[in-house]
């Protein structure tokens, strides 16, 4: 007696192999496309949150300079990715927040009206060392994330891919007839994935202003372009009721140095403060 061949078991095996192949391909596509897209969104949202926290920190520095009270701010240096059952995540992203040298802020030709302060504000150039505070992320996917920096009252984003550096806040350097110099001092450096607290401390603050006049100019190092400073200072142009001489022509950036030229026939209220962050904060002189 002969029996016909039974191919049913072979058919089931082929079907299982095909199904396994589809599962492997689907998992590979998920790992290669969906996971990076989702992680990229997590990193982008984290970067937006960090920028908001750094805006709060910038405002806290200015509040400390004005009120003389510390104003702590928490900054999340890194972020973690969603838990996945079958896919693989990279390690949690990290970031670094550090102070860096930022050159000097210089007041040119400022002469005090009051004899009490005229022995110091006598028209000589006065320069004050300052620092900046920068956050640099280390993301797995969001490689074009900016370097976010606070310097001289402005928070701005800088890019390593050639994109234009952009301010994300306004400036507080010049407002009407008030010149407001807030320098940053100290050494701060934290890196990793955790959230850190930054507490600006008042080194020298005062509600007192000094009345000065003369052919005054403000000079300082900057990462921002001339166009960006013209945009930030436009409401301070002479034509807009402000004190910047020759409007946009009074704002120049040459070799990384910003110069703001002020109207010479006006009186200005000069206010200064020195704020410390981290360690190695140095004291200052009474004239400051």
PDB file of C-alpha atoms in Angstrom:
ATOM      1  CA  UNK A   1       0.000   0.000   0.000  1.00  0.00           C
ATOM      2  CA  UNK A   2       1.354   3.419  -0.870  1.00  0.00           C
ATOM      3  CA  UNK A   3       0.645   6.757   0.848  1.00  0.00           C
ATOM      4  CA  UNK A   4       0.491  10.228  -0.708  1.00  0.00           C
ATOM      5  CA  UNK A   5       3.176  12.695   0.550  1.00  0.00           C
ATOM      6  CA  UNK A   6       2.051  15.060   3.407  1.00  0.00           C
ATOM      7  CA  UNK A   7       3.485  18.603   2.967  1.00  0.00           C
ATOM      8  CA  UNK A   8       1.462  20.248   5.742  1.00  0.00           C
ATOM      9  CA  UNK A   9       4.334  20.308   8.268  1.00  0.00           C
ATOM     10  CA  UNK A  10       6.671  21.888   5.715  1.00  0.00           C
ATOM     11  CA  UNK A  11       4.098  24.574   4.930  1.00  0.00           C
ATOM     12  CA  UNK A  12       3.758  25.443   8.632  1.00  0.00           C
ATOM     13  CA  UNK A  13       7.539  25.707   8.983  1.00  0.00           C
ATOM     14  CA  UNK A  14       7.827  27.996   5.959  1.00  0.00           C
ATOM     15  CA  UNK A  15       5.039  30.186   7.321  1.00  0.00           C
ATOM     16  CA  UNK A  16       6.775  30.423  10.687  1.00  0.00           C
ATOM     17  CA  UNK A  17      10.056  31.402   9.055  1.00  0.00           C
ATOM     18  CA  UNK A  18       8.322  34.078   6.963  1.00  0.00           C
ATOM     19  CA  UNK A  19       6.521  35.424  10.041  1.00  0.00           C
ATOM     20  CA  UNK A  20       9.783  35.486  12.001  1.00  0.00           C
ATOM     21  CA  UNK A  21      11.410  37.366   9.125  1.00  0.00           C
ATOM     22  CA  UNK A  22       8.640  39.963   9.151  1.00  0.00           C
ATOM     23  CA  UNK A  23       9.052  40.374  12.916  1.00  0.00           C
ATOM     24  CA  UNK A  24      12.804  40.821  12.612  1.00  0.00           C
ATOM     25  CA  UNK A  25      12.442  43.353   9.802  1.00  0.00           C
ATOM     26  CA  UNK A  26       9.729  45.257  11.693  1.00  0.00           C
ATOM     27  CA  UNK A  27      11.845  45.350  14.865  1.00  0.00           C
ATOM     28  CA  UNK A  28      14.875  46.514  12.872  1.00  0.00           C
ATOM     29  CA  UNK A  29      12.857  49.291  11.234  1.00  0.00           C
ATOM     30  CA  UNK A  30      11.437  50.293  14.632  1.00  0.00           C
ATOM     31  CA  UNK A  31      14.925  50.405  16.152  1.00  0.00           C
ATOM     32  CA  UNK A  32      16.399  52.291  13.186  1.00  0.00           C
ATOM     33  CA  UNK A  33      13.653  54.874  12.585  1.00  0.00           C
ATOM     34  CA  UNK A  34      10.962  55.113  15.253  1.00  0.00           C
ATOM     35  CA  UNK A  35      13.259  54.957  18.303  1.00  0.00           C
ATOM     36  CA  UNK A  36      15.630  57.723  17.068  1.00  0.00           C
ATOM     37  CA  UNK A  37      12.666  59.926  16.091  1.00  0.00           C
ATOM     38  CA  UNK A  38      11.058  59.545  19.502  1.00  0.00           C
ATOM     39  CA  UNK A  39      14.367  60.044  21.320  1.00  0.00           C
ATOM     40  CA  UNK A  40      15.066  63.112  19.184  1.00  0.00           C
ATOM     41  CA  UNK A  41      11.751  64.607  20.317  1.00  0.00           C
ATOM     42  CA  UNK A  42      12.644  63.843  23.946  1.00  0.00           C
ATOM     43  CA  UNK A  43      15.991  65.625  23.493  1.00  0.00           C
ATOM     44  CA  UNK A  44      14.416  68.609  21.727  1.00  0.00           C
ATOM     45  CA  UNK A  45      11.814  69.011  24.476  1.00  0.00           C
ATOM     46  CA  UNK A  46      14.554  68.740  27.099  1.00  0.00           C
ATOM     47  CA  UNK A  47      16.574  71.438  25.341  1.00  0.00           C
ATOM     48  CA  UNK A  48      13.549  73.726  25.272  1.00  0.00           C
ATOM     49  CA  UNK A  49      13.088  73.131  29.003  1.00  0.00           C
ATOM     50  CA  UNK A  50      16.762  73.888  29.691  1.00  0.00           C
ATOM     51  CA  UNK A  51      16.501  77.138  27.743  1.00  0.00           C
ATOM     52  CA  UNK A  52      13.480  78.124  29.842  1.00  0.00           C
ATOM     53  CA  UNK A  53      15.370  77.294  33.039  1.00  0.00           C
ATOM     54  CA  UNK A  54      18.352  79.320  31.854  1.00  0.00           C
ATOM     55  CA  UNK A  55      16.045  82.248  31.178  1.00  0.00           C
ATOM     56  CA  UNK A  56      14.898  81.905  34.796  1.00  0.00           C
ATOM     57  CA  UNK A  57      18.558  81.815  35.849  1.00  0.00           C
ATOM     58  CA  UNK A  58      19.309  84.951  33.827  1.00  0.00           C
ATOM     59  CA  UNK A  59      16.347  86.692  35.481  1.00  0.00           C
ATOM     60  CA  UNK A  60      17.561  85.423  38.855  1.00  0.00           C
ATOM     61  CA  UNK A  61      21.009  86.946  38.287  1.00  0.00           C
ATOM     62  CA  UNK A  62      19.434  90.302  37.461  1.00  0.00           C
ATOM     63  CA  UNK A  63      17.088  90.077  40.468  1.00  0.00           C
ATOM     64  CA  UNK A  64      20.045  89.323  42.722  1.00  0.00           C
ATOM     65  CA  UNK A  65      21.872  92.325  41.276  1.00  0.00           C
ATOM     66  CA  UNK A  66      18.853  94.524  41.921  1.00  0.00           C
ATOM     67  CA  UNK A  67      17.583  93.258  45.278  1.00  0.00           C
ATOM     68  CA  UNK A  68      20.762  91.800  46.808  1.00  0.00           C
ATOM     69  CA  UNK A  69      19.080  88.478  47.590  1.00  0.00           C
ATOM     70  CA  UNK A  70      20.031  85.132  46.085  1.00  0.00           C
ATOM     71  CA  UNK A  71      17.572  83.594  43.657  1.00  0.00           C
ATOM     72  CA  UNK A  72      18.351  79.871  43.071  1.00  0.00           C
ATOM     73  CA  UNK A  73      17.413  78.156  39.806  1.00  0.00           C
ATOM     74  CA  UNK A  74      17.374  74.432  38.981  1.00  0.00           C
ATOM     75  CA  UNK A  75      18.770  73.315  35.614  1.00  0.00           C
ATOM     76  CA  UNK A  76      18.309  69.699  34.365  1.00  0.00           C
ATOM     77  CA  UNK A  77      21.646  68.875  32.762  1.00  0.00           C
ATOM     78  CA  UNK A  78      20.456  65.712  30.994  1.00  0.00           C
ATOM     79  CA  UNK A  79      17.407  63.593  30.259  1.00  0.00           C
ATOM     80  CA  UNK A  80      16.366  59.936  30.126  1.00  0.00           C
ATOM     81  CA  UNK A  81      14.544  58.165  27.324  1.00  0.00           C
ATOM     82  CA  UNK A  82      11.216  56.262  27.595  1.00  0.00           C
ATOM     83  CA  UNK A  83      11.447  52.667  28.800  1.00  0.00           C
ATOM     84  CA  UNK A  84      11.180  50.220  25.889  1.00  0.00           C
ATOM     85  CA  UNK A  85      10.293  46.502  26.028  1.00  0.00           C
ATOM     86  CA  UNK A  86      11.903  45.263  22.822  1.00  0.00           C
ATOM     87  CA  UNK A  87      14.000  48.179  21.504  1.00  0.00           C
ATOM     88  CA  UNK A  88      17.326  49.436  22.816  1.00  0.00           C
ATOM     89  CA  UNK A  89      17.916  52.990  24.073  1.00  0.00           C
ATOM     90  CA  UNK A  90      21.230  54.847  24.169  1.00  0.00           C
ATOM     91  CA  UNK A  91      22.530  55.889  27.597  1.00  0.00           C
ATOM     92  CA  UNK A  92      20.804  58.933  29.159  1.00  0.00           C
ATOM     93  CA  UNK A  93      21.883  62.206  27.595  1.00  0.00           C
ATOM     94  CA  UNK A  94      24.084  64.546  29.587  1.00  0.00           C
ATOM     95  CA  UNK A  95      25.054  68.197  29.580  1.00  0.00           C
ATOM     96  CA  UNK A  96      27.600  70.579  31.047  1.00  0.00           C
ATOM     97  CA  UNK A  97      27.028  73.978  32.664  1.00  0.00           C
ATOM     98  CA  UNK A  98      30.184  76.040  33.209  1.00  0.00           C
ATOM     99  CA  UNK A  99      31.467  79.547  33.686  1.00  0.00           C
ATOM    100  CA  UNK A 100      33.950  80.821  31.089  1.00  0.00           C
ATOM    101  CA  UNK A 101      36.063  83.967  30.649  1.00  0.00           C
ATOM    102  CA  UNK A 102      34.192  86.739  28.841  1.00  0.00           C
ATOM    103  CA  UNK A 103      36.752  89.554  28.801  1.00  0.00           C
ATOM    104  CA  UNK A 104      36.052  93.027  30.166  1.00  0.00           C
ATOM    105  CA  UNK A 105      33.182  95.469  30.220  1.00  0.00           C
ATOM    106  CA  UNK A 106      34.653  98.958  29.707  1.00  0.00           C
ATOM    107  CA  UNK A 107      33.115 102.392  30.232  1.00  0.00           C
ATOM    108  CA  UNK A 108      34.828 105.051  28.144  1.00  0.00           C
ATOM    109  CA  UNK A 109      34.894 108.788  29.000  1.00  0.00           C
ATOM    110  CA  UNK A 110      32.420 108.651  31.887  1.00  0.00           C
ATOM    111  CA  UNK A 111      32.755 111.698  34.174  1.00  0.00           C
ATOM    112  CA  UNK A 112      30.784 112.055  37.393  1.00  0.00           C
ATOM    113  CA  UNK A 113      28.763 115.193  37.990  1.00  0.00           C
ATOM    114  CA  UNK A 114      28.946 114.895  41.791  1.00  0.00           C
ATOM    115  CA  UNK A 115      32.319 115.843  43.308  1.00  0.00           C
ATOM    116  CA  UNK A 116      32.016 112.928  45.739  1.00  0.00           C
ATOM    117  CA  UNK A 117      32.489 110.392  42.941  1.00  0.00           C
ATOM    118  CA  UNK A 118      34.410 112.538  40.455  1.00  0.00           C
ATOM    119  CA  UNK A 119      37.785 111.397  41.833  1.00  0.00           C
ATOM    120  CA  UNK A 120      37.023 107.921  40.439  1.00  0.00           C
ATOM    121  CA  UNK A 121      34.723 108.699  37.511  1.00  0.00           C
ATOM    122  CA  UNK A 122      37.049 111.305  36.040  1.00  0.00           C
ATOM    123  CA  UNK A 123      36.818 110.432  32.341  1.00  0.00           C
ATOM    124  CA  UNK A 124      39.386 107.615  32.441  1.00  0.00           C
ATOM    125  CA  UNK A 125      38.417 104.286  30.919  1.00  0.00           C
ATOM    126  CA  UNK A 126      37.182 101.880  33.597  1.00  0.00           C
ATOM    127  CA  UNK A 127      37.244  98.143  32.845  1.00  0.00           C
ATOM    128  CA  UNK A 128      35.678  95.292  34.809  1.00  0.00           C
ATOM    129  CA  UNK A 129      36.374  91.601  34.315  1.00  0.00           C
ATOM    130  CA  UNK A 130      33.303  89.449  33.751  1.00  0.00           C
ATOM    131  CA  UNK A 131      32.453  85.843  32.937  1.00  0.00           C
ATOM    132  CA  UNK A 132      29.714  84.042  31.082  1.00  0.00           C
ATOM    133  CA  UNK A 133      27.700  80.931  31.928  1.00  0.00           C
ATOM    134  CA  UNK A 134      27.271  78.334  29.144  1.00  0.00           C
ATOM    135  CA  UNK A 135      25.297  75.116  28.798  1.00  0.00           C
ATOM    136  CA  UNK A 136      26.438  72.490  26.276  1.00  0.00           C
ATOM    137  CA  UNK A 137      24.272  69.386  25.730  1.00  0.00           C
ATOM    138  CA  UNK A 138      25.538  65.977  24.618  1.00  0.00           C
ATOM    139  CA  UNK A 139      22.593  64.381  22.832  1.00  0.00           C
ATOM    140  CA  UNK A 140      22.504  61.128  20.875  1.00  0.00           C
ATOM    141  CA  UNK A 141      20.136  62.331  18.130  1.00  0.00           C
ATOM    142  CA  UNK A 142      19.653  66.118  18.349  1.00  0.00           C
ATOM    143  CA  UNK A 143      23.102  66.960  17.051  1.00  0.00           C
ATOM    144  CA  UNK A 144      22.175  70.519  15.988  1.00  0.00           C
ATOM    145  CA  UNK A 145      21.197  71.573  19.517  1.00  0.00           C
ATOM    146  CA  UNK A 146      22.512  75.034  20.431  1.00  0.00           C
ATOM    147  CA  UNK A 147      25.030  76.057  23.043  1.00  0.00           C
ATOM    148  CA  UNK A 148      23.028  78.360  25.343  1.00  0.00           C
ATOM    149  CA  UNK A 149      24.965  81.150  27.063  1.00  0.00           C
ATOM    150  CA  UNK A 150      24.277  83.996  29.481  1.00  0.00           C
ATOM    151  CA  UNK A 151      26.526  87.051  29.217  1.00  0.00           C
ATOM    152  CA  UNK A 152      26.055  90.766  29.972  1.00  0.00           C
ATOM    153  CA  UNK A 153      22.306  90.525  30.671  1.00  0.00           C
ATOM    154  CA  UNK A 154      21.529  88.563  27.468  1.00  0.00           C
ATOM    155  CA  UNK A 155      20.774  84.848  27.036  1.00  0.00           C
ATOM    156  CA  UNK A 156      21.574  83.597  23.546  1.00  0.00           C
ATOM    157  CA  UNK A 157      21.918  80.433  21.472  1.00  0.00           C
ATOM    158  CA  UNK A 158      25.094  79.684  19.529  1.00  0.00           C
ATOM    159  CA  UNK A 159      25.499  76.947  16.933  1.00  0.00           C
ATOM    160  CA  UNK A 160      28.511  74.941  15.763  1.00  0.00           C
ATOM    161  CA  UNK A 161      27.029  74.301  12.316  1.00  0.00           C
ATOM    162  CA  UNK A 162      27.419  77.873  11.102  1.00  0.00           C
ATOM    163  CA  UNK A 163      23.922  79.090  11.954  1.00  0.00           C
ATOM    164  CA  UNK A 164      23.625  82.653  13.253  1.00  0.00           C
ATOM    165  CA  UNK A 165      23.913  83.144  17.004  1.00  0.00           C
ATOM    166  CA  UNK A 166      20.560  84.419  18.277  1.00  0.00           C
ATOM    167  CA  UNK A 167      19.495  86.170  21.485  1.00  0.00           C
ATOM    168  CA  UNK A 168      16.540  84.580  23.265  1.00  0.00           C
ATOM    169  CA  UNK A 169      16.041  87.431  25.762  1.00  0.00           C
ATOM    170  CA  UNK A 170      16.255  91.195  25.596  1.00  0.00           C
ATOM    171  CA  UNK A 171      19.143  93.263  26.929  1.00  0.00           C
ATOM    172  CA  UNK A 172      19.374  95.226  30.173  1.00  0.00           C
ATOM    173  CA  UNK A 173      22.676  96.976  29.471  1.00  0.00           C
ATOM    174  CA  UNK A 174      21.087 100.260  28.418  1.00  0.00           C
ATOM    175  CA  UNK A 175      17.573 101.471  29.198  1.00  0.00           C
ATOM    176  CA  UNK A 176      16.819 105.114  28.516  1.00  0.00           C
ATOM    177  CA  UNK A 177      19.292 107.172  30.528  1.00  0.00           C
ATOM    178  CA  UNK A 178      20.363 104.217  32.713  1.00  0.00           C
ATOM    179  CA  UNK A 179      23.572 102.288  32.105  1.00  0.00           C
ATOM    180  CA  UNK A 180      23.407  99.010  34.027  1.00  0.00           C
ATOM    181  CA  UNK A 181      26.634  97.000  34.295  1.00  0.00           C
ATOM    182  CA  UNK A 182      26.220  93.554  35.913  1.00  0.00           C
ATOM    183  CA  UNK A 183      29.404  91.464  35.909  1.00  0.00           C
ATOM    184  CA  UNK A 184      29.591  87.754  36.683  1.00  0.00           C
ATOM    185  CA  UNK A 185      32.340  86.309  38.853  1.00  0.00           C
ATOM    186  CA  UNK A 186      33.350  82.897  40.164  1.00  0.00           C
ATOM    187  CA  UNK A 187      34.014  79.373  38.950  1.00  0.00           C
ATOM    188  CA  UNK A 188      31.154  76.959  38.303  1.00  0.00           C
ATOM    189  CA  UNK A 189      31.255  73.609  36.496  1.00  0.00           C
ATOM    190  CA  UNK A 190      28.780  70.749  36.654  1.00  0.00           C
ATOM    191  CA  UNK A 191      28.187  67.934  34.172  1.00  0.00           C
ATOM    192  CA  UNK A 192      26.094  64.771  34.005  1.00  0.00           C
ATOM    193  CA  UNK A 193      22.437  63.823  33.756  1.00  0.00           C
ATOM    194  CA  UNK A 194      21.098  65.133  37.065  1.00  0.00           C
ATOM    195  CA  UNK A 195      19.450  68.461  37.832  1.00  0.00           C
ATOM    196  CA  UNK A 196      21.675  71.047  39.541  1.00  0.00           C
ATOM    197  CA  UNK A 197      20.851  74.184  41.483  1.00  0.00           C
ATOM    198  CA  UNK A 198      22.616  77.454  40.654  1.00  0.00           C
ATOM    199  CA  UNK A 199      22.497  80.160  43.338  1.00  0.00           C
ATOM    200  CA  UNK A 200      23.737  83.602  42.263  1.00  0.00           C
ATOM    201  CA  UNK A 201      25.140  85.501  45.235  1.00  0.00           C
ATOM    202  CA  UNK A 202      25.470  89.277  45.558  1.00  0.00           C
ATOM    203  CA  UNK A 203      29.095  90.392  45.795  1.00  0.00           C
ATOM    204  CA  UNK A 204      28.450  94.080  45.261  1.00  0.00           C
ATOM    205  CA  UNK A 205      24.986  95.527  44.723  1.00  0.00           C
ATOM    206  CA  UNK A 206      23.531  98.937  45.360  1.00  0.00           C
ATOM    207  CA  UNK A 207      20.375 100.901  44.697  1.00  0.00           C
ATOM    208  CA  UNK A 208      22.550 103.976  44.312  1.00  0.00           C
ATOM    209  CA  UNK A 209      23.281 105.354  40.852  1.00  0.00           C
ATOM    210  CA  UNK A 210      26.056 107.716  39.824  1.00  0.00           C
ATOM    211  CA  UNK A 211      25.230 110.636  37.514  1.00  0.00           C
ATOM    212  CA  UNK A 212      27.783 110.770  34.679  1.00  0.00           C
ATOM    213  CA  UNK A 213      28.197 112.561  31.381  1.00  0.00           C
ATOM    214  CA  UNK A 214      30.762 112.957  28.602  1.00  0.00           C
ATOM    215  CA  UNK A 215      31.419 111.245  25.279  1.00  0.00           C
ATOM    216  CA  UNK A 216      30.477 107.939  26.846  1.00  0.00           C
ATOM    217  CA  UNK A 217      30.843 104.569  25.118  1.00  0.00           C
ATOM    218  CA  UNK A 218      30.310 101.026  26.360  1.00  0.00           C
ATOM    219  CA  UNK A 219      32.648  98.293  25.147  1.00  0.00           C
ATOM    220  CA  UNK A 220      32.609  94.562  25.785  1.00  0.00           C
ATOM    221  CA  UNK A 221      33.412  91.208  24.201  1.00  0.00           C
ATOM    222  CA  UNK A 222      30.481  89.477  22.525  1.00  0.00           C
ATOM    223  CA  UNK A 223      29.519  86.388  20.539  1.00  0.00           C
ATOM    224  CA  UNK A 224      26.561  88.192  18.970  1.00  0.00           C
ATOM    225  CA  UNK A 225      26.753  89.856  15.579  1.00  0.00           C
ATOM    226  CA  UNK A 226      26.385  93.552  14.885  1.00  0.00           C
ATOM    227  CA  UNK A 227      22.981  92.909  13.298  1.00  0.00           C
ATOM    228  CA  UNK A 228      21.795  91.107  16.408  1.00  0.00           C
ATOM    229  CA  UNK A 229      22.943  93.911  18.720  1.00  0.00           C
ATOM    230  CA  UNK A 230      21.291  96.468  16.446  1.00  0.00           C
ATOM    231  CA  UNK A 231      18.060  94.522  16.844  1.00  0.00           C
ATOM    232  CA  UNK A 232      18.443  94.281  20.630  1.00  0.00           C
ATOM    233  CA  UNK A 233      19.246  97.986  21.023  1.00  0.00           C
ATOM    234  CA  UNK A 234      16.900  99.421  18.388  1.00  0.00           C
ATOM    235  CA  UNK A 235      14.478 100.868  20.938  1.00  0.00           C
ATOM    236  CA  UNK A 236      17.430 102.772  22.459  1.00  0.00           C
ATOM    237  CA  UNK A 237      18.250 104.620  19.213  1.00  0.00           C
ATOM    238  CA  UNK A 238      18.118 108.406  19.222  1.00  0.00           C
ATOM    239  CA  UNK A 239      15.302 108.366  16.653  1.00  0.00           C
ATOM    240  CA  UNK A 240      13.227 106.196  19.016  1.00  0.00           C
ATOM    241  CA  UNK A 241      13.730 108.472  22.008  1.00  0.00           C
ATOM    242  CA  UNK A 242      16.811 106.635  23.279  1.00  0.00           C
ATOM    243  CA  UNK A 243      20.409 107.675  23.878  1.00  0.00           C
ATOM    244  CA  UNK A 244      22.409 105.807  21.200  1.00  0.00           C
ATOM    245  CA  UNK A 245      24.151 108.298  18.936  1.00  0.00           C
ATOM    246  CA  UNK A 246      23.575 108.030  15.170  1.00  0.00           C
ATOM    247  CA  UNK A 247      21.066 105.224  15.681  1.00  0.00           C
ATOM    248  CA  UNK A 248      22.362 101.950  14.178  1.00  0.00           C
ATOM    249  CA  UNK A 249      25.701 103.585  13.324  1.00  0.00           C
ATOM    250  CA  UNK A 250      26.306 103.953  17.057  1.00  0.00           C
ATOM    251  CA  UNK A 251      26.292 100.171  17.497  1.00  0.00           C
ATOM    252  CA  UNK A 252      29.303  98.324  16.059  1.00  0.00           C
ATOM    253  CA  UNK A 253      30.905  94.909  16.519  1.00  0.00           C
ATOM    254  CA  UNK A 254      34.534  94.697  15.403  1.00  0.00           C
ATOM    255  CA  UNK A 255      36.654  91.586  15.951  1.00  0.00           C
ATOM    256  CA  UNK A 256      34.212  90.352  18.584  1.00  0.00           C
ATOM    257  CA  UNK A 257      34.059  93.640  20.537  1.00  0.00           C
ATOM    258  CA  UNK A 258      30.775  95.511  20.881  1.00  0.00           C
ATOM    259  CA  UNK A 259      30.923  99.327  21.044  1.00  0.00           C
ATOM    260  CA  UNK A 260      27.850 101.400  21.897  1.00  0.00           C
ATOM    261  CA  UNK A 261      28.312 105.169  21.499  1.00  0.00           C
ATOM    262  CA  UNK A 262      25.982 107.395  23.529  1.00  0.00           C
ATOM    263  CA  UNK A 263      24.821 110.962  23.029  1.00  0.00           C
ATOM    264  CA  UNK A 264      27.363 113.304  24.570  1.00  0.00           C
ATOM    265  CA  UNK A 265      25.010 116.102  25.654  1.00  0.00           C
ATOM    266  CA  UNK A 266      23.029 114.021  28.120  1.00  0.00           C
ATOM    267  CA  UNK A 267      23.315 112.897  31.734  1.00  0.00           C
ATOM    268  CA  UNK A 268      23.253 109.192  32.502  1.00  0.00           C
ATOM    269  CA  UNK A 269      22.508 107.206  35.634  1.00  0.00           C
ATOM    270  CA  UNK A 270      25.217 104.578  36.059  1.00  0.00           C
ATOM    271  CA  UNK A 271      24.461 101.530  38.178  1.00  0.00           C
ATOM    272  CA  UNK A 272      26.805  98.591  38.758  1.00  0.00           C
ATOM    273  CA  UNK A 273      26.635  95.168  40.396  1.00  0.00           C
ATOM    274  CA  UNK A 274      28.881  92.133  40.717  1.00  0.00           C
ATOM    275  CA  UNK A 275      27.295  88.683  41.066  1.00  0.00           C
ATOM    276  CA  UNK A 276      29.061  85.475  42.067  1.00  0.00           C
ATOM    277  CA  UNK A 277      28.311  81.886  41.039  1.00  0.00           C
ATOM    278  CA  UNK A 278      30.081  78.772  42.251  1.00  0.00           C
ATOM    279  CA  UNK A 279      33.449  79.003  44.004  1.00  0.00           C
ATOM    280  CA  UNK A 280      36.445  81.350  43.894  1.00  0.00           C
ATOM    281  CA  UNK A 281      34.226  84.434  44.031  1.00  0.00           C
ATOM    282  CA  UNK A 282      36.402  87.485  44.638  1.00  0.00           C
ATOM    283  CA  UNK A 283      35.503  90.595  46.581  1.00  0.00           C
ATOM    284  CA  UNK A 284      35.525  94.019  45.032  1.00  0.00           C
ATOM    285  CA  UNK A 285      36.576  97.567  45.837  1.00  0.00           C
ATOM    286  CA  UNK A 286      34.428 100.271  47.382  1.00  0.00           C
ATOM    287  CA  UNK A 287      34.548 102.287  44.149  1.00  0.00           C
ATOM    288  CA  UNK A 288      32.831  99.406  42.365  1.00  0.00           C
TER     289      UNK A 288
END
